[in-house]
Amino acid sequence: MGFSEAQEELVLRSWKAMKPDSESIALNFFLRIFEIAPAAKPMFPFLREDAPLESHPKLRAHAVTVFVMACESATQLRKTGDVKVREATLRRLGATHVKAGVADAHFEVVKTALLDTIEGAVTEMWTPEMKGAWEEAYDQLAAAIKEEMKIAA
Ligand code: HEM
């Protein structure tokens, strides 16, 4: 599926604007997931310990990873027309998410949280086109992970 140069530019431009503040934006992103879907919380084994969400280093790491992977997938989509996460990584991601009990609905929650967070972070830079570009990048990455999940299930 096509991903245009303009879409890639929008993702990269907003990513660049967010990068200096990526730690706190990534944290907002994951807090937003649990705001939308509190039921997702027990899925993260490292959250079962008794510590506030804000203080979880693994939570921050996961949020940054999802951001970076969506961004990288945008670049790859334009270059090759396909999501290019290394084969081994994609395979592992499929297995991890099956094991964690992640379902399609969770991917939708994460998508909404991601878009909300970027909108809040880039403020006046946000446009329907920018939203569309991030949606496309995320959808294709999520589809690739879901494909691997089917194989791993
Ligand atoms: C773990 C990426 C969506 C829940 C991971 C890991 C990565 C990752 C890189 C680390 C483990 C590994 O490398 O195997 C992504 C990406 C996503 C996504 C790129 C979307 C495009 C989701 C969704 C959920 C979720 C929708 C459910 C709310 C988890 C859980 C773990 C995990 C529970 C295991 C944490 C642990 O046990 O340490 N994810 N993820 N992820 N992810 Fe995601």
PDB file of C-alpha atoms and ligand atoms in Angstrom:
ATOM      1  CA  MET A   1       0.000   0.000   0.000  1.00  0.00           C
ATOM      2  CA  GLY A   2       1.289   3.450  -0.863  1.00  0.00           C
ATOM      3  CA  PHE A   3       2.783   5.880   1.570  1.00  0.00           C
ATOM      4  CA  SER A   4       3.686   9.151  -0.081  1.00  0.00           C
ATOM      5  CA  GLU A   5       6.736  11.305   0.327  1.00  0.00           C
ATOM      6  CA  ALA A   6       4.468  14.007   1.749  1.00  0.00           C
ATOM      7  CA  GLN A   7       3.159  11.588   4.376  1.00  0.00           C
ATOM      8  CA  GLU A   8       6.658  10.541   5.316  1.00  0.00           C
ATOM      9  CA  GLU A   9       7.644  14.195   5.606  1.00  0.00           C
ATOM     10  CA  LEU A  10       4.705  14.863   7.947  1.00  0.00           C
ATOM     11  CA  VAL A  11       5.602  11.963  10.222  1.00  0.00           C
ATOM     12  CA  LEU A  12       9.279  12.882  10.291  1.00  0.00           C
ATOM     13  CA  ARG A  13       8.617  16.590  10.828  1.00  0.00           C
ATOM     14  CA  SER A  14       6.330  15.964  13.780  1.00  0.00           C
ATOM     15  CA  TRP A  15       8.684  13.305  15.141  1.00  0.00           C
ATOM     16  CA  LYS A  16      11.570  15.807  14.985  1.00  0.00           C
ATOM     17  CA  ALA A  17       9.474  18.381  16.861  1.00  0.00           C
ATOM     18  CA  MET A  18       8.608  15.838  19.542  1.00  0.00           C
ATOM     19  CA  LYS A  19      12.030  14.220  19.885  1.00  0.00           C
ATOM     20  CA  PRO A  20      13.606  16.600  22.429  1.00  0.00           C
ATOM     21  CA  ASP A  21      10.635  15.926  24.677  1.00  0.00           C
ATOM     22  CA  SER A  22      10.098  12.300  23.699  1.00  0.00           C
ATOM     23  CA  GLU A  23      10.459  10.885  27.213  1.00  0.00           C
ATOM     24  CA  SER A  24       7.570  12.842  28.672  1.00  0.00           C
ATOM     25  CA  ILE A  25       5.483  12.583  25.494  1.00  0.00           C
ATOM     26  CA  ALA A  26       5.979   8.814  25.505  1.00  0.00           C
ATOM     27  CA  LEU A  27       4.858   8.709  29.102  1.00  0.00           C
ATOM     28  CA  ASN A  28       1.741  10.747  28.272  1.00  0.00           C
ATOM     29  CA  PHE A  29       1.091   8.284  25.480  1.00  0.00           C
ATOM     30  CA  PHE A  30       1.044   5.292  27.777  1.00  0.00           C
ATOM     31  CA  LEU A  31      -0.921   7.060  30.486  1.00  0.00           C
ATOM     32  CA  ARG A  32      -3.480   7.899  27.799  1.00  0.00           C
ATOM     33  CA  ILE A  33      -3.796   4.195  26.914  1.00  0.00           C
ATOM     34  CA  PHE A  34      -4.830   3.401  30.478  1.00  0.00           C
ATOM     35  CA  GLU A  35      -7.169   6.390  30.572  1.00  0.00           C
ATOM     36  CA  ILE A  36      -9.004   5.075  27.501  1.00  0.00           C
ATOM     37  CA  ALA A  37      -8.788   1.428  28.525  1.00  0.00           C
ATOM     38  CA  PRO A  38      -8.052   0.836  32.210  1.00  0.00           C
ATOM     39  CA  ALA A  39      -8.511  -2.878  31.513  1.00  0.00           C
ATOM     40  CA  ALA A  40      -5.236  -2.884  29.562  1.00  0.00           C
ATOM     41  CA  LYS A  41      -3.221  -2.286  32.732  1.00  0.00           C
ATOM     42  CA  PRO A  42      -2.970  -5.888  34.007  1.00  0.00           C
ATOM     43  CA  MET A  43      -1.634  -6.915  30.589  1.00  0.00           C
ATOM     44  CA  PHE A  44       1.665  -5.303  31.391  1.00  0.00           C
ATOM     45  CA  PRO A  45       3.346  -7.687  33.814  1.00  0.00           C
ATOM     46  CA  PHE A  46       5.748  -5.008  35.018  1.00  0.00           C
ATOM     47  CA  LEU A  47       2.798  -2.841  36.064  1.00  0.00           C
ATOM     48  CA  ARG A  48       1.494  -5.330  38.549  1.00  0.00           C
ATOM     49  CA  GLU A  49       4.092  -4.218  41.034  1.00  0.00           C
ATOM     50  CA  ASP A  50       2.858  -1.580  43.383  1.00  0.00           C
ATOM     51  CA  ALA A  51       4.336   1.558  41.875  1.00  0.00           C
ATOM     52  CA  PRO A  52       2.718   4.569  40.244  1.00  0.00           C
ATOM     53  CA  LEU A  53       2.533   4.455  36.449  1.00  0.00           C
ATOM     54  CA  GLU A  54       4.753   7.536  36.117  1.00  0.00           C
ATOM     55  CA  SER A  55       7.730   5.867  37.742  1.00  0.00           C
ATOM     56  CA  HIS A  56       7.956   2.826  35.503  1.00  0.00           C
ATOM     57  CA  PRO A  57      11.129   2.803  33.409  1.00  0.00           C
ATOM     58  CA  LYS A  58       9.867  -0.143  31.346  1.00  0.00           C
ATOM     59  CA  LEU A  59       6.649   1.697  30.609  1.00  0.00           C
ATOM     60  CA  ARG A  60       8.592   4.664  29.288  1.00  0.00           C
ATOM     61  CA  ALA A  61      10.780   2.341  27.258  1.00  0.00           C
ATOM     62  CA  HIS A  62       7.790   0.587  25.692  1.00  0.00           C
ATOM     63  CA  ALA A  63       6.112   3.865  24.812  1.00  0.00           C
ATOM     64  CA  VAL A  64       9.253   5.245  23.180  1.00  0.00           C
ATOM     65  CA  THR A  65       9.652   1.973  21.249  1.00  0.00           C
ATOM     66  CA  VAL A  66       6.151   2.161  19.803  1.00  0.00           C
ATOM     67  CA  PHE A  67       6.752   5.780  18.777  1.00  0.00           C
ATOM     68  CA  VAL A  68      10.104   5.061  17.181  1.00  0.00           C
ATOM     69  CA  MET A  69       8.860   1.945  15.407  1.00  0.00           C
ATOM     70  CA  ALA A  70       5.860   3.794  13.952  1.00  0.00           C
ATOM     71  CA  CYS A  71       8.224   6.499  12.764  1.00  0.00           C
ATOM     72  CA  GLU A  72      10.732   4.066  11.249  1.00  0.00           C
ATOM     73  CA  SER A  73       7.935   2.141   9.625  1.00  0.00           C
ATOM     74  CA  ALA A  74       6.817   5.384   7.958  1.00  0.00           C
ATOM     75  CA  THR A  75      10.267   5.834   6.403  1.00  0.00           C
ATOM     76  CA  GLN A  76      10.372   2.235   5.259  1.00  0.00           C
ATOM     77  CA  LEU A  77       6.862   2.346   3.869  1.00  0.00           C
ATOM     78  CA  ARG A  78       7.817   5.125   1.516  1.00  0.00           C
ATOM     79  CA  LYS A  79      11.087   3.521   0.455  1.00  0.00           C
ATOM     80  CA  THR A  80       9.897  -0.045  -0.001  1.00  0.00           C
ATOM     81  CA  GLY A  81       6.098   0.029   0.214  1.00  0.00           C
ATOM     82  CA  ASP A  82       6.287  -2.405   3.097  1.00  0.00           C
ATOM     83  CA  VAL A  83       6.820  -2.475   6.847  1.00  0.00           C
ATOM     84  CA  LYS A  84      10.427  -3.396   7.414  1.00  0.00           C
ATOM     85  CA  VAL A  85      11.029  -4.409  10.939  1.00  0.00           C
ATOM     86  CA  ARG A  86      13.759  -6.996  11.051  1.00  0.00           C
ATOM     87  CA  GLU A  87      12.333 -10.477  10.523  1.00  0.00           C
ATOM     88  CA  ALA A  88      13.507 -11.752  13.908  1.00  0.00           C
ATOM     89  CA  THR A  89      12.122  -8.689  15.678  1.00  0.00           C
ATOM     90  CA  LEU A  90       8.729  -9.000  14.047  1.00  0.00           C
ATOM     91  CA  ARG A  91       8.581 -12.688  14.902  1.00  0.00           C
ATOM     92  CA  ARG A  92       9.431 -11.947  18.525  1.00  0.00           C
ATOM     93  CA  LEU A  93       6.869  -9.129  18.672  1.00  0.00           C
ATOM     94  CA  GLY A  94       4.182 -11.526  17.444  1.00  0.00           C
ATOM     95  CA  ALA A  95       5.034 -14.022  20.166  1.00  0.00           C
ATOM     96  CA  THR A  96       5.298 -11.389  22.930  1.00  0.00           C
ATOM     97  CA  HIS A  97       1.935  -9.877  22.149  1.00  0.00           C
ATOM     98  CA  VAL A  98       0.157 -13.224  21.863  1.00  0.00           C
ATOM     99  CA  LYS A  99       1.616 -14.214  25.230  1.00  0.00           C
ATOM    100  CA  ALA A 100       0.478 -10.913  26.761  1.00  0.00           C
ATOM    101  CA  GLY A 101      -3.083 -11.539  25.494  1.00  0.00           C
ATOM    102  CA  VAL A 102      -3.133  -8.482  23.211  1.00  0.00           C
ATOM    103  CA  ALA A 103      -6.233  -8.380  20.973  1.00  0.00           C
ATOM    104  CA  ASP A 104      -7.272  -6.288  17.955  1.00  0.00           C
ATOM    105  CA  ALA A 105      -9.234  -3.909  20.182  1.00  0.00           C
ATOM    106  CA  HIS A 106      -6.063  -3.068  22.104  1.00  0.00           C
ATOM    107  CA  PHE A 107      -4.329  -2.028  18.922  1.00  0.00           C
ATOM    108  CA  GLU A 108      -7.207   0.400  18.316  1.00  0.00           C
ATOM    109  CA  VAL A 109      -6.843   1.828  21.827  1.00  0.00           C
ATOM    110  CA  VAL A 110      -3.111   2.277  21.337  1.00  0.00           C
ATOM    111  CA  LYS A 111      -3.755   3.939  17.993  1.00  0.00           C
ATOM    112  CA  THR A 112      -6.218   6.430  19.483  1.00  0.00           C
ATOM    113  CA  ALA A 113      -3.843   7.138  22.365  1.00  0.00           C
ATOM    114  CA  LEU A 114      -0.945   7.650  19.962  1.00  0.00           C
ATOM    115  CA  LEU A 115      -2.883  10.091  17.777  1.00  0.00           C
ATOM    116  CA  ASP A 116      -4.253  11.997  20.799  1.00  0.00           C
ATOM    117  CA  THR A 117      -0.753  12.281  22.231  1.00  0.00           C
ATOM    118  CA  ILE A 118       0.851  13.521  19.025  1.00  0.00           C
ATOM    119  CA  GLU A 119      -1.942  16.033  18.555  1.00  0.00           C
ATOM    120  CA  GLY A 120      -1.374  17.339  22.091  1.00  0.00           C
ATOM    121  CA  ALA A 121       2.390  17.443  21.611  1.00  0.00           C
ATOM    122  CA  VAL A 122       2.696  19.168  18.238  1.00  0.00           C
ATOM    123  CA  THR A 123      -0.246  21.566  18.840  1.00  0.00           C
ATOM    124  CA  GLU A 124      -0.621  23.952  15.872  1.00  0.00           C
ATOM    125  CA  MET A 125       1.442  21.722  13.568  1.00  0.00           C
ATOM    126  CA  TRP A 126      -1.382  19.129  13.707  1.00  0.00           C
ATOM    127  CA  THR A 127      -3.478  18.769  10.527  1.00  0.00           C
ATOM    128  CA  PRO A 128      -5.832  16.111   9.125  1.00  0.00           C
ATOM    129  CA  GLU A 129      -3.035  15.170   6.707  1.00  0.00           C
ATOM    130  CA  MET A 130      -0.578  14.662   9.558  1.00  0.00           C
ATOM    131  CA  LYS A 131      -3.143  12.537  11.364  1.00  0.00           C
ATOM    132  CA  GLY A 132      -3.665  10.475   8.213  1.00  0.00           C
ATOM    133  CA  ALA A 133       0.062   9.909   7.797  1.00  0.00           C
ATOM    134  CA  TRP A 134       0.543   8.660  11.371  1.00  0.00           C
ATOM    135  CA  GLU A 135      -2.581   6.503  11.076  1.00  0.00           C
ATOM    136  CA  GLU A 136      -1.245   4.866   7.957  1.00  0.00           C
ATOM    137  CA  ALA A 137       2.196   4.258   9.457  1.00  0.00           C
ATOM    138  CA  TYR A 138       0.700   2.809  12.632  1.00  0.00           C
ATOM    139  CA  ASP A 139      -1.923   0.692  10.837  1.00  0.00           C
ATOM    140  CA  GLN A 140       0.647  -0.945   8.627  1.00  0.00           C
ATOM    141  CA  LEU A 141       2.988  -1.635  11.548  1.00  0.00           C
ATOM    142  CA  ALA A 142       0.095  -3.029  13.605  1.00  0.00           C
ATOM    143  CA  ALA A 143      -1.000  -5.197  10.660  1.00  0.00           C
ATOM    144  CA  ALA A 144       2.505  -6.648  10.371  1.00  0.00           C
ATOM    145  CA  ILE A 145       2.570  -7.473  14.095  1.00  0.00           C
ATOM    146  CA  LYS A 146      -0.944  -8.980  13.933  1.00  0.00           C
ATOM    147  CA  GLU A 147       0.132 -11.171  11.008  1.00  0.00           C
ATOM    148  CA  GLU A 148       2.983 -12.531  13.134  1.00  0.00           C
ATOM    149  CA  MET A 149       0.588 -12.970  16.050  1.00  0.00           C
ATOM    150  CA  LYS A 150      -1.565 -15.264  13.913  1.00  0.00           C
ATOM    151  CA  ILE A 151       1.477 -17.386  13.145  1.00  0.00           C
ATOM    152  CA  ALA A 152       2.581 -17.439  16.791  1.00  0.00           C
ATOM    153  CA  ALA A 153      -0.888 -18.241  18.180  1.00  0.00           C
TER     154      ALA A 153
HETATM  155  C1  HEM B   1       5.959  -5.621  24.552  1.00  0.00           C
HETATM  156  C2  HEM B   1       6.092  -2.889  20.544  1.00  0.00           C
HETATM  157  C3  HEM B   1       1.227  -2.625  20.605  1.00  0.00           C
HETATM  158  C4  HEM B   1       1.229  -4.563  25.004  1.00  0.00           C
HETATM  159  C5  HEM B   1       6.425  -4.931  23.441  1.00  0.00           C
HETATM  160  C6  HEM B   1       7.811  -4.833  23.046  1.00  0.00           C
HETATM  161  C7  HEM B   1       7.837  -4.067  21.918  1.00  0.00           C
HETATM  162  C8  HEM B   1       6.483  -3.663  21.619  1.00  0.00           C
HETATM  163  C9  HEM B   1       9.072  -3.684  21.102  1.00  0.00           C
HETATM  164  C10 HEM B   1       9.012  -5.443  23.778  1.00  0.00           C
HETATM  165  C11 HEM B   1       9.015  -6.932  23.751  1.00  0.00           C
HETATM  166  C12 HEM B   1       9.552  -7.556  22.507  1.00  0.00           C
HETATM  167  O1  HEM B   1      10.427  -6.967  21.854  1.00  0.00           O
HETATM  168  O2  HEM B   1       9.108  -8.665  22.175  1.00  0.00           O
HETATM  169  C13 HEM B   1       4.773  -2.626  20.191  1.00  0.00           C
HETATM  170  C14 HEM B   1       4.358  -1.953  18.962  1.00  0.00           C
HETATM  171  C15 HEM B   1       2.982  -1.883  18.984  1.00  0.00           C
HETATM  172  C16 HEM B   1       2.547  -2.503  20.214  1.00  0.00           C
HETATM  173  C17 HEM B   1       5.315  -1.435  17.893  1.00  0.00           C
HETATM  174  C18 HEM B   1       1.994  -1.310  17.992  1.00  0.00           C
HETATM  175  C19 HEM B   1       2.232  -1.062  16.719  1.00  0.00           C
HETATM  176  C20 HEM B   1       0.803  -3.104  21.811  1.00  0.00           C
HETATM  177  C21 HEM B   1      -0.572  -3.153  22.261  1.00  0.00           C
HETATM  178  C22 HEM B   1      -0.562  -3.652  23.516  1.00  0.00           C
HETATM  179  C23 HEM B   1       0.804  -3.966  23.847  1.00  0.00           C
HETATM  180  C24 HEM B   1      -1.770  -2.739  21.420  1.00  0.00           C
HETATM  181  C25 HEM B   1      -1.757  -3.854  24.434  1.00  0.00           C
HETATM  182  C26 HEM B   1      -2.232  -2.887  25.149  1.00  0.00           C
HETATM  183  C27 HEM B   1       2.487  -5.071  25.239  1.00  0.00           C
HETATM  184  C28 HEM B   1       2.837  -5.908  26.397  1.00  0.00           C
HETATM  185  C29 HEM B   1       4.192  -6.226  26.252  1.00  0.00           C
HETATM  186  C30 HEM B   1       4.657  -5.571  25.028  1.00  0.00           C
HETATM  187  C31 HEM B   1       1.888  -6.332  27.502  1.00  0.00           C
HETATM  188  C32 HEM B   1       5.018  -7.101  27.164  1.00  0.00           C
HETATM  189  C33 HEM B   1       5.689  -6.264  28.199  1.00  0.00           C
HETATM  190  C34 HEM B   1       6.618  -7.101  29.073  1.00  0.00           C
HETATM  191  O3  HEM B   1       6.216  -8.184  29.470  1.00  0.00           O
HETATM  192  O4  HEM B   1       7.740  -6.643  29.303  1.00  0.00           O
HETATM  193  N1  HEM B   1       5.643  -4.205  22.573  1.00  0.00           N
HETATM  194  N2  HEM B   1       3.655  -2.932  20.917  1.00  0.00           N
HETATM  195  N3  HEM B   1       1.611  -3.599  22.801  1.00  0.00           N
HETATM  196  N4  HEM B   1       3.603  -4.889  24.449  1.00  0.00           N
HETATM  197 FE1  HEM B   1       3.631  -3.870  22.715  1.00  0.00          FE
END
